[in-house]
């Protein structure tokens, strides 16, 4: 047999491939295979990504020779995310699925691993955060560990079922396979993914509801934390919806529907707990011609016998007259505000006069009484001018039978409540 000897000759230094460049905020790598005995020697090691950039602060003092540069790169590259210079740089060998997966993006040739959280694909450049890459690394390791354990258990199961069970069936009974596959592969579009995630969330909620009795006993603290978090998220959603409506101009009917759905917001106008009894209630019925009816927006009842009438206007309602009264410091109430106050007082009067009839005809009102009927008007926003604000405060505090609350005050109460429901940072005991 004839042996053919392959002679290797060293490449002149001026023909060596450029492996990396260093700037104060980047390490620009051109990853290659550096094993001279491998068939793909000096070829790109990260597929189509011939350039891999680590974008982060790497120091302003740059190295001036190759040995120092190699050490500088090795020190500044994140641990187990990149190969060392002696191994050709680029992504760590266990992260090959990352660049293999990203190579599916059309025309992508540059991979940026950045300290910033932004991730994008644009003009042949794909950017992934260091945090996300490290998360993938840890998940890959977890999959490998689980995979090795599953393989080991599967092999032992074969020995158990195919050998031990045949030798002594009574002592070594056959095992029942309940282990699911390592990974369930499924292709789905964005709509399918959204539907699946929605179904999974509903399934999780149903699972918690079915196990509430056990959770109260086994994990009461976690259950209370979950309850508090649900309340906080719900409150945050309510605040966002309130802000969105304040930013636009909506009619009274739109606001009435909003408060019907979010009764909790209106309840903040009261010092005591209340319950919504009726919307669009008739304090006074109409005549045969359909005129003369007194219809209120909301009727609340307290836990005792007291009632409360709430009249809703809009955030754009003008609270004060544009021109000062006798001088420059006194501003009277606008007709829209004074009219709303008079309207709600008239509804209170009509409700008291006809209370026995209402009480008899309306289920659920038998325990309530008309001796104390609180009146609330929700209208406008607080004046920004200090002089006008003073006139407004003087006027509404003089209305002993009617509370005037502005829309922005209700929002402020919601935000104050959210602030106190949001947990502070936990103390580090170590």
Short mmCIF file of C-alpha atoms in Angstrom, two decimals, residues 9-17:
data_model
loop_
_atom_site.label_atom_id
_atom_site.label_comp_id
_atom_site.label_asym_id
_atom_site.label_seq_id
_atom_site.Cartn_x
_atom_site.Cartn_y
_atom_site.Cartn_z
CA UNK A 9 3.84 24.85 4.97
CA UNK A 10 3.29 27.86 7.24
CA UNK A 11 1.50 30.81 5.65
CA UNK A 12 3.40 34.12 5.60
CA UNK A 13 2.22 36.48 8.32
CA UNK A 14 1.04 39.08 5.83
CA UNK A 15 -1.41 36.49 4.46
CA UNK A 16 -2.92 35.53 7.81
CA UNK A 17 -6.71 36.02 8.00
#
